[in-house]
Amino acid sequence: TGNSMSLITNTATAVSIDDDGQVTMPKQPAFNLISGSTLTISANSNTVVTFDTERFDTNGDFASNTFTAPVTGKYQLSSALYIMDIDTDMNYVQMEINTSNRTYYTAFSTAGFDATMQYGNLTQAVVADMDANDTAVVKIYYNAGSSLRLDGSSFFSGALLA
């Protein structure tokens, strides 16, 4: 209509181009979640991080702390874990974005700490090759020391790029 255009599939708008040339795809897979509450993580256990508060989940592809790719493609996946009570005895703290095809790691060492560090963060962003029905989760691990806590503002997000 007018100077805009829409592509419709099965009665739903798949692509819209407005009169300024801006393109939106309302069914494009995308999600953004936060943990929502403080989580306590035990040592020596590769723990799946709980994300229980949805900011958005376009197609409902995120459930039970797991994103399931609805179609084959390249996905931008990002996570930031806001960690608290980082004990010097932990040796290191590691976060991973674990997909069906590959695991992406980030970590830091606690060796230089003189005392328990109150706050820290682990962040990671990756463009992951995922096939339809592949999954992605965020995990955290440390091998020793007292309990680590994750703040409720920790997040996991993703979107289909191509």
JSON list of C-alpha atoms in Angstrom, two decimals:
[
{"chain": "A", "resi": 1, "resn": "THR", "atom": "CA", "xyz": [0.00, 0.00, 0.00]},
{"chain": "A", "resi": 2, "resn": "GLY", "atom": "CA", "xyz": [1.24, 3.49, -0.76]},
{"chain": "A", "resi": 3, "resn": "ASN", "atom": "CA", "xyz": [5.01, 3.50, -0.54]},
{"chain": "A", "resi": 4, "resn": "SER", "atom": "CA", "xyz": [5.35, 0.49, 1.79]},
{"chain": "A", "resi": 5, "resn": "MET", "atom": "CA", "xyz": [5.36, -3.23, 1.19]},
{"chain": "A", "resi": 6, "resn": "SER", "atom": "CA", "xyz": [4.62, -6.37, 3.21]},
{"chain": "A", "resi": 7, "resn": "LEU", "atom": "CA", "xyz": [5.29, -10.02, 2.52]},
{"chain": "A", "resi": 8, "resn": "ILE", "atom": "CA", "xyz": [2.71, -12.25, 4.15]},
{"chain": "A", "resi": 9, "resn": "THR", "atom": "CA", "xyz": [3.01, -15.99, 4.73]},
{"chain": "A", "resi": 10, "resn": "ASN", "atom": "CA", "xyz": [0.19, -18.10, 6.14]},
{"chain": "A", "resi": 11, "resn": "THR", "atom": "CA", "xyz": [-1.78, -14.92, 7.07]},
{"chain": "A", "resi": 12, "resn": "ALA", "atom": "CA", "xyz": [1.13, -13.49, 9.14]},
{"chain": "A", "resi": 13, "resn": "THR", "atom": "CA", "xyz": [3.37, -10.59, 8.11]},
{"chain": "A", "resi": 14, "resn": "ALA", "atom": "CA", "xyz": [6.85, -12.01, 7.53]},
{"chain": "A", "resi": 15, "resn": "VAL", "atom": "CA", "xyz": [8.58, -8.87, 6.18]},
{"chain": "A", "resi": 16, "resn": "SER", "atom": "CA", "xyz": [7.54, -5.22, 6.22]},
{"chain": "A", "resi": 17, "resn": "ILE", "atom": "CA", "xyz": [9.26, -2.38, 4.39]},
{"chain": "A", "resi": 18, "resn": "ASP", "atom": "CA", "xyz": [7.98, 1.08, 5.31]},
{"chain": "A", "resi": 19, "resn": "ASP", "atom": "CA", "xyz": [7.98, 4.15, 3.08]},
{"chain": "A", "resi": 20, "resn": "ASP", "atom": "CA", "xyz": [11.46, 5.11, 4.42]},
{"chain": "A", "resi": 21, "resn": "GLY", "atom": "CA", "xyz": [12.89, 1.70, 3.39]},
{"chain": "A", "resi": 22, "resn": "GLN", "atom": "CA", "xyz": [13.17, 0.38, 6.95]},
{"chain": "A", "resi": 23, "resn": "VAL", "atom": "CA", "xyz": [12.78, -3.41, 7.06]},
{"chain": "A", "resi": 24, "resn": "THR", "atom": "CA", "xyz": [11.26, -5.32, 9.97]},
{"chain": "A", "resi": 25, "resn": "MET", "atom": "CA", "xyz": [10.70, -9.06, 10.29]},
{"chain": "A", "resi": 26, "resn": "PRO", "atom": "CA", "xyz": [8.32, -9.63, 13.21]},
{"chain": "A", "resi": 27, "resn": "LYS", "atom": "CA", "xyz": [8.78, -13.42, 13.19]},
{"chain": "A", "resi": 28, "resn": "GLN", "atom": "CA", "xyz": [12.62, -13.31, 13.08]},
{"chain": "A", "resi": 29, "resn": "PRO", "atom": "CA", "xyz": [13.91, -15.51, 15.95]},
{"chain": "A", "resi": 30, "resn": "ALA", "atom": "CA", "xyz": [15.20, -13.37, 18.84]},
{"chain": "A", "resi": 31, "resn": "PHE", "atom": "CA", "xyz": [15.25, -13.61, 22.63]},
{"chain": "A", "resi": 32, "resn": "ASN", "atom": "CA", "xyz": [16.49, -11.71, 25.67]},
{"chain": "A", "resi": 33, "resn": "LEU", "atom": "CA", "xyz": [16.24, -13.13, 29.18]},
{"chain": "A", "resi": 34, "resn": "ILE", "atom": "CA", "xyz": [17.54, -12.32, 32.64]},
{"chain": "A", "resi": 35, "resn": "SER", "atom": "CA", "xyz": [18.08, -14.66, 35.56]},
{"chain": "A", "resi": 36, "resn": "GLY", "atom": "CA", "xyz": [15.66, -12.57, 37.58]},
{"chain": "A", "resi": 37, "resn": "SER", "atom": "CA", "xyz": [16.88, -13.62, 41.02]},
{"chain": "A", "resi": 38, "resn": "THR", "atom": "CA", "xyz": [20.17, -14.27, 42.81]},
{"chain": "A", "resi": 39, "resn": "LEU", "atom": "CA", "xyz": [21.44, -17.79, 42.15]},
{"chain": "A", "resi": 40, "resn": "THR", "atom": "CA", "xyz": [23.93, -19.72, 44.29]},
{"chain": "A", "resi": 41, "resn": "ILE", "atom": "CA", "xyz": [26.36, -21.87, 42.30]},
{"chain": "A", "resi": 42, "resn": "SER", "atom": "CA", "xyz": [28.22, -24.82, 43.87]},
{"chain": "A", "resi": 43, "resn": "ALA", "atom": "CA", "xyz": [31.88, -25.62, 43.23]},
{"chain": "A", "resi": 44, "resn": "ASN", "atom": "CA", "xyz": [33.05, -28.34, 40.86]},
{"chain": "A", "resi": 45, "resn": "SER", "atom": "CA", "xyz": [29.78, -28.53, 38.93]},
{"chain": "A", "resi": 46, "resn": "ASN", "atom": "CA", "xyz": [29.31, -27.26, 35.37]},
{"chain": "A", "resi": 47, "resn": "THR", "atom": "CA", "xyz": [25.98, -25.59, 36.15]},
{"chain": "A", "resi": 48, "resn": "VAL", "atom": "CA", "xyz": [23.38, -24.52, 33.57]},
{"chain": "A", "resi": 49, "resn": "VAL", "atom": "CA", "xyz": [22.41, -20.93, 34.43]},
{"chain": "A", "resi": 50, "resn": "THR", "atom": "CA", "xyz": [18.71, -20.36, 35.11]},
{"chain": "A", "resi": 51, "resn": "PHE", "atom": "CA", "xyz": [17.08, -17.57, 33.10]},
{"chain": "A", "resi": 52, "resn": "ASP", "atom": "CA", "xyz": [13.50, -17.20, 34.26]},
{"chain": "A", "resi": 53, "resn": "THR", "atom": "CA", "xyz": [12.48, -13.67, 33.25]},
{"chain": "A", "resi": 54, "resn": "GLU", "atom": "CA", "xyz": [11.76, -12.97, 29.57]},
{"chain": "A", "resi": 55, "resn": "ARG", "atom": "CA", "xyz": [12.23, -9.50, 28.22]},
{"chain": "A", "resi": 56, "resn": "PHE", "atom": "CA", "xyz": [11.16, -10.93, 24.85]},
{"chain": "A", "resi": 57, "resn": "ASP", "atom": "CA", "xyz": [11.12, -14.26, 23.02]},
{"chain": "A", "resi": 58, "resn": "THR", "atom": "CA", "xyz": [9.80, -13.61, 19.53]},
{"chain": "A", "resi": 59, "resn": "ASN", "atom": "CA", "xyz": [8.85, -17.17, 18.55]},
{"chain": "A", "resi": 60, "resn": "GLY", "atom": "CA", "xyz": [8.85, -18.90, 21.91]},
{"chain": "A", "resi": 61, "resn": "ASP", "atom": "CA", "xyz": [12.15, -20.64, 21.06]},
{"chain": "A", "resi": 62, "resn": "PHE", "atom": "CA", "xyz": [13.50, -20.39, 24.63]},
{"chain": "A", "resi": 63, "resn": "ALA", "atom": "CA", "xyz": [12.29, -22.83, 27.31]},
{"chain": "A", "resi": 64, "resn": "SER", "atom": "CA", "xyz": [13.82, -24.62, 30.31]},
{"chain": "A", "resi": 65, "resn": "ASN", "atom": "CA", "xyz": [16.97, -22.42, 30.17]},
{"chain": "A", "resi": 66, "resn": "THR", "atom": "CA", "xyz": [17.62, -23.56, 26.59]},
{"chain": "A", "resi": 67, "resn": "PHE", "atom": "CA", "xyz": [17.37, -21.78, 23.24]},
{"chain": "A", "resi": 68, "resn": "THR", "atom": "CA", "xyz": [16.35, -24.10, 20.38]},
{"chain": "A", "resi": 69, "resn": "ALA", "atom": "CA", "xyz": [17.11, -22.81, 16.89]},
{"chain": "A", "resi": 70, "resn": "PRO", "atom": "CA", "xyz": [13.93, -22.95, 14.80]},
{"chain": "A", "resi": 71, "resn": "VAL", "atom": "CA", "xyz": [15.83, -22.77, 11.48]},
{"chain": "A", "resi": 72, "resn": "THR", "atom": "CA", "xyz": [19.37, -23.35, 10.23]},
{"chain": "A", "resi": 73, "resn": "GLY", "atom": "CA", "xyz": [21.47, -20.19, 10.21]},
{"chain": "A", "resi": 74, "resn": "LYS", "atom": "CA", "xyz": [24.02, -17.95, 11.89]},
{"chain": "A", "resi": 75, "resn": "TYR", "atom": "CA", "xyz": [22.93, -16.76, 15.35]},
{"chain": "A", "resi": 76, "resn": "GLN", "atom": "CA", "xyz": [24.36, -13.93, 17.43]},
{"chain": "A", "resi": 77, "resn": "LEU", "atom": "CA", "xyz": [24.46, -15.24, 21.02]},
{"chain": "A", "resi": 78, "resn": "SER", "atom": "CA", "xyz": [25.50, -13.07, 23.98]},
{"chain": "A", "resi": 79, "resn": "SER", "atom": "CA", "xyz": [25.63, -13.53, 27.71]},
{"chain": "A", "resi": 80, "resn": "ALA", "atom": "CA", "xyz": [26.82, -11.53, 30.71]},
{"chain": "A", "resi": 81, "resn": "LEU", "atom": "CA", "xyz": [27.00, -13.05, 34.17]},
{"chain": "A", "resi": 82, "resn": "TYR", "atom": "CA", "xyz": [27.21, -10.60, 37.06]},
{"chain": "A", "resi": 83, "resn": "ILE", "atom": "CA", "xyz": [29.01, -12.65, 39.71]},
{"chain": "A", "resi": 84, "resn": "MET", "atom": "CA", "xyz": [29.43, -11.98, 43.42]},
{"chain": "A", "resi": 85, "resn": "ASP", "atom": "CA", "xyz": [31.59, -13.33, 46.26]},
{"chain": "A", "resi": 86, "resn": "ILE", "atom": "CA", "xyz": [34.53, -14.45, 44.12]},
{"chain": "A", "resi": 87, "resn": "ASP", "atom": "CA", "xyz": [36.75, -16.41, 46.53]},
{"chain": "A", "resi": 88, "resn": "THR", "atom": "CA", "xyz": [40.55, -16.48, 46.10]},
{"chain": "A", "resi": 89, "resn": "ASP", "atom": "CA", "xyz": [40.40, -20.30, 46.49]},
{"chain": "A", "resi": 90, "resn": "MET", "atom": "CA", "xyz": [38.34, -20.71, 43.31]},
{"chain": "A", "resi": 91, "resn": "ASN", "atom": "CA", "xyz": [41.48, -20.69, 41.10]},
{"chain": "A", "resi": 92, "resn": "TYR", "atom": "CA", "xyz": [39.36, -19.63, 38.11]},
{"chain": "A", "resi": 93, "resn": "VAL", "atom": "CA", "xyz": [35.77, -18.96, 37.10]},
{"chain": "A", "resi": 94, "resn": "GLN", "atom": "CA", "xyz": [34.60, -20.09, 33.66]},
{"chain": "A", "resi": 95, "resn": "MET", "atom": "CA", "xyz": [31.50, -19.34, 31.61]},
{"chain": "A", "resi": 96, "resn": "GLU", "atom": "CA", "xyz": [30.50, -21.13, 28.45]},
{"chain": "A", "resi": 97, "resn": "ILE", "atom": "CA", "xyz": [27.89, -20.77, 25.78]},
{"chain": "A", "resi": 98, "resn": "ASN", "atom": "CA", "xyz": [27.32, -24.39, 24.87]},
{"chain": "A", "resi": 99, "resn": "THR", "atom": "CA", "xyz": [25.68, -25.13, 21.51]},
{"chain": "A", "resi": 100, "resn": "SER", "atom": "CA", "xyz": [25.01, -28.45, 19.83]},
{"chain": "A", "resi": 101, "resn": "ASN", "atom": "CA", "xyz": [27.91, -27.79, 17.43]},
{"chain": "A", "resi": 102, "resn": "ARG", "atom": "CA", "xyz": [30.51, -26.16, 19.68]},
{"chain": "A", "resi": 103, "resn": "THR", "atom": "CA", "xyz": [31.27, -24.81, 23.14]},
{"chain": "A", "resi": 104, "resn": "TYR", "atom": "CA", "xyz": [32.56, -21.22, 23.48]},
{"chain": "A", "resi": 105, "resn": "TYR", "atom": "CA", "xyz": [34.54, -20.46, 26.67]},
{"chain": "A", "resi": 106, "resn": "THR", "atom": "CA", "xyz": [35.58, -17.40, 28.62]},
{"chain": "A", "resi": 107, "resn": "ALA", "atom": "CA", "xyz": [37.29, -17.40, 32.03]},
{"chain": "A", "resi": 108, "resn": "PHE", "atom": "CA", "xyz": [39.40, -15.46, 34.47]},
{"chain": "A", "resi": 109, "resn": "SER", "atom": "CA", "xyz": [41.88, -16.47, 37.16]},
{"chain": "A", "resi": 110, "resn": "THR", "atom": "CA", "xyz": [41.51, -15.58, 40.83]},
{"chain": "A", "resi": 111, "resn": "ALA", "atom": "CA", "xyz": [45.24, -16.16, 41.48]},
{"chain": "A", "resi": 112, "resn": "GLY", "atom": "CA", "xyz": [46.06, -12.45, 41.89]},
{"chain": "A", "resi": 113, "resn": "PHE", "atom": "CA", "xyz": [43.30, -11.69, 44.39]},
{"chain": "A", "resi": 114, "resn": "ASP", "atom": "CA", "xyz": [44.29, -10.88, 47.98]},
{"chain": "A", "resi": 115, "resn": "ALA", "atom": "CA", "xyz": [40.74, -11.23, 49.31]},
{"chain": "A", "resi": 116, "resn": "THR", "atom": "CA", "xyz": [37.26, -12.24, 48.22]},
{"chain": "A", "resi": 117, "resn": "MET", "atom": "CA", "xyz": [36.18, -9.98, 45.37]},
{"chain": "A", "resi": 118, "resn": "GLN", "atom": "CA", "xyz": [32.66, -8.65, 45.92]},
{"chain": "A", "resi": 119, "resn": "TYR", "atom": "CA", "xyz": [31.68, -8.20, 42.25]},
{"chain": "A", "resi": 120, "resn": "GLY", "atom": "CA", "xyz": [32.88, -9.24, 38.83]},
{"chain": "A", "resi": 121, "resn": "ASN", "atom": "CA", "xyz": [31.52, -10.25, 35.45]},
{"chain": "A", "resi": 122, "resn": "LEU", "atom": "CA", "xyz": [31.96, -12.70, 32.66]},
{"chain": "A", "resi": 123, "resn": "THR", "atom": "CA", "xyz": [30.79, -11.65, 29.21]},
{"chain": "A", "resi": 124, "resn": "GLN", "atom": "CA", "xyz": [30.74, -13.40, 25.90]},
{"chain": "A", "resi": 125, "resn": "ALA", "atom": "CA", "xyz": [29.40, -12.82, 22.40]},
{"chain": "A", "resi": 126, "resn": "VAL", "atom": "CA", "xyz": [29.64, -15.18, 19.45]},
{"chain": "A", "resi": 127, "resn": "VAL", "atom": "CA", "xyz": [28.17, -15.73, 16.01]},
{"chain": "A", "resi": 128, "resn": "ALA", "atom": "CA", "xyz": [27.29, -19.43, 16.14]},
{"chain": "A", "resi": 129, "resn": "ASP", "atom": "CA", "xyz": [26.48, -21.74, 13.26]},
{"chain": "A", "resi": 130, "resn": "MET", "atom": "CA", "xyz": [23.32, -23.59, 14.30]},
{"chain": "A", "resi": 131, "resn": "ASP", "atom": "CA", "xyz": [21.13, -26.09, 12.49]},
{"chain": "A", "resi": 132, "resn": "ALA", "atom": "CA", "xyz": [17.37, -26.33, 13.00]},
{"chain": "A", "resi": 133, "resn": "ASN", "atom": "CA", "xyz": [16.69, -27.88, 16.44]},
{"chain": "A", "resi": 134, "resn": "ASP", "atom": "CA", "xyz": [20.25, -27.26, 17.72]},
{"chain": "A", "resi": 135, "resn": "THR", "atom": "CA", "xyz": [20.29, -25.91, 21.25]},
{"chain": "A", "resi": 136, "resn": "ALA", "atom": "CA", "xyz": [22.26, -23.34, 23.25]},
{"chain": "A", "resi": 137, "resn": "VAL", "atom": "CA", "xyz": [22.66, -22.94, 27.02]},
{"chain": "A", "resi": 138, "resn": "VAL", "atom": "CA", "xyz": [24.89, -20.86, 29.30]},
{"chain": "A", "resi": 139, "resn": "LYS", "atom": "CA", "xyz": [26.95, -22.69, 31.95]},
{"chain": "A", "resi": 140, "resn": "ILE", "atom": "CA", "xyz": [29.24, -21.56, 34.75]},
{"chain": "A", "resi": 141, "resn": "TYR", "atom": "CA", "xyz": [32.02, -23.51, 36.49]},
{"chain": "A", "resi": 142, "resn": "TYR", "atom": "CA", "xyz": [34.65, -23.05, 39.18]},
{"chain": "A", "resi": 143, "resn": "ASN", "atom": "CA", "xyz": [36.63, -25.84, 40.80]},
{"chain": "A", "resi": 144, "resn": "ALA", "atom": "CA", "xyz": [37.10, -24.88, 44.47]},
{"chain": "A", "resi": 145, "resn": "GLY", "atom": "CA", "xyz": [36.28, -22.37, 47.19]},
{"chain": "A", "resi": 146, "resn": "SER", "atom": "CA", "xyz": [33.05, -21.18, 48.76]},
{"chain": "A", "resi": 147, "resn": "SER", "atom": "CA", "xyz": [29.74, -20.69, 46.95]},
{"chain": "A", "resi": 148, "resn": "LEU", "atom": "CA", "xyz": [29.61, -18.21, 44.10]},
{"chain": "A", "resi": 149, "resn": "ARG", "atom": "CA", "xyz": [26.50, -16.11, 43.54]},
{"chain": "A", "resi": 150, "resn": "LEU", "atom": "CA", "xyz": [24.99, -14.76, 40.31]},
{"chain": "A", "resi": 151, "resn": "ASP", "atom": "CA", "xyz": [23.03, -11.52, 40.42]},
{"chain": "A", "resi": 152, "resn": "GLY", "atom": "CA", "xyz": [19.51, -11.50, 38.96]},
{"chain": "A", "resi": 153, "resn": "SER", "atom": "CA", "xyz": [20.55, -9.05, 36.24]},
{"chain": "A", "resi": 154, "resn": "SER", "atom": "CA", "xyz": [22.67, -11.69, 34.45]},
{"chain": "A", "resi": 155, "resn": "PHE", "atom": "CA", "xyz": [21.37, -12.15, 30.90]},
{"chain": "A", "resi": 156, "resn": "PHE", "atom": "CA", "xyz": [21.36, -14.36, 27.80]},
{"chain": "A", "resi": 157, "resn": "SER", "atom": "CA", "xyz": [20.25, -13.06, 24.41]},
{"chain": "A", "resi": 158, "resn": "GLY", "atom": "CA", "xyz": [20.32, -14.10, 20.79]},
{"chain": "A", "resi": 159, "resn": "ALA", "atom": "CA", "xyz": [18.96, -13.46, 17.32]},
{"chain": "A", "resi": 160, "resn": "LEU", "atom": "CA", "xyz": [19.08, -15.03, 13.87]},
{"chain": "A", "resi": 161, "resn": "LEU", "atom": "CA", "xyz": [21.44, -13.02, 11.64]},
{"chain": "A", "resi": 162, "resn": "ALA", "atom": "CA", "xyz": [21.34, -14.93, 8.37]}
]
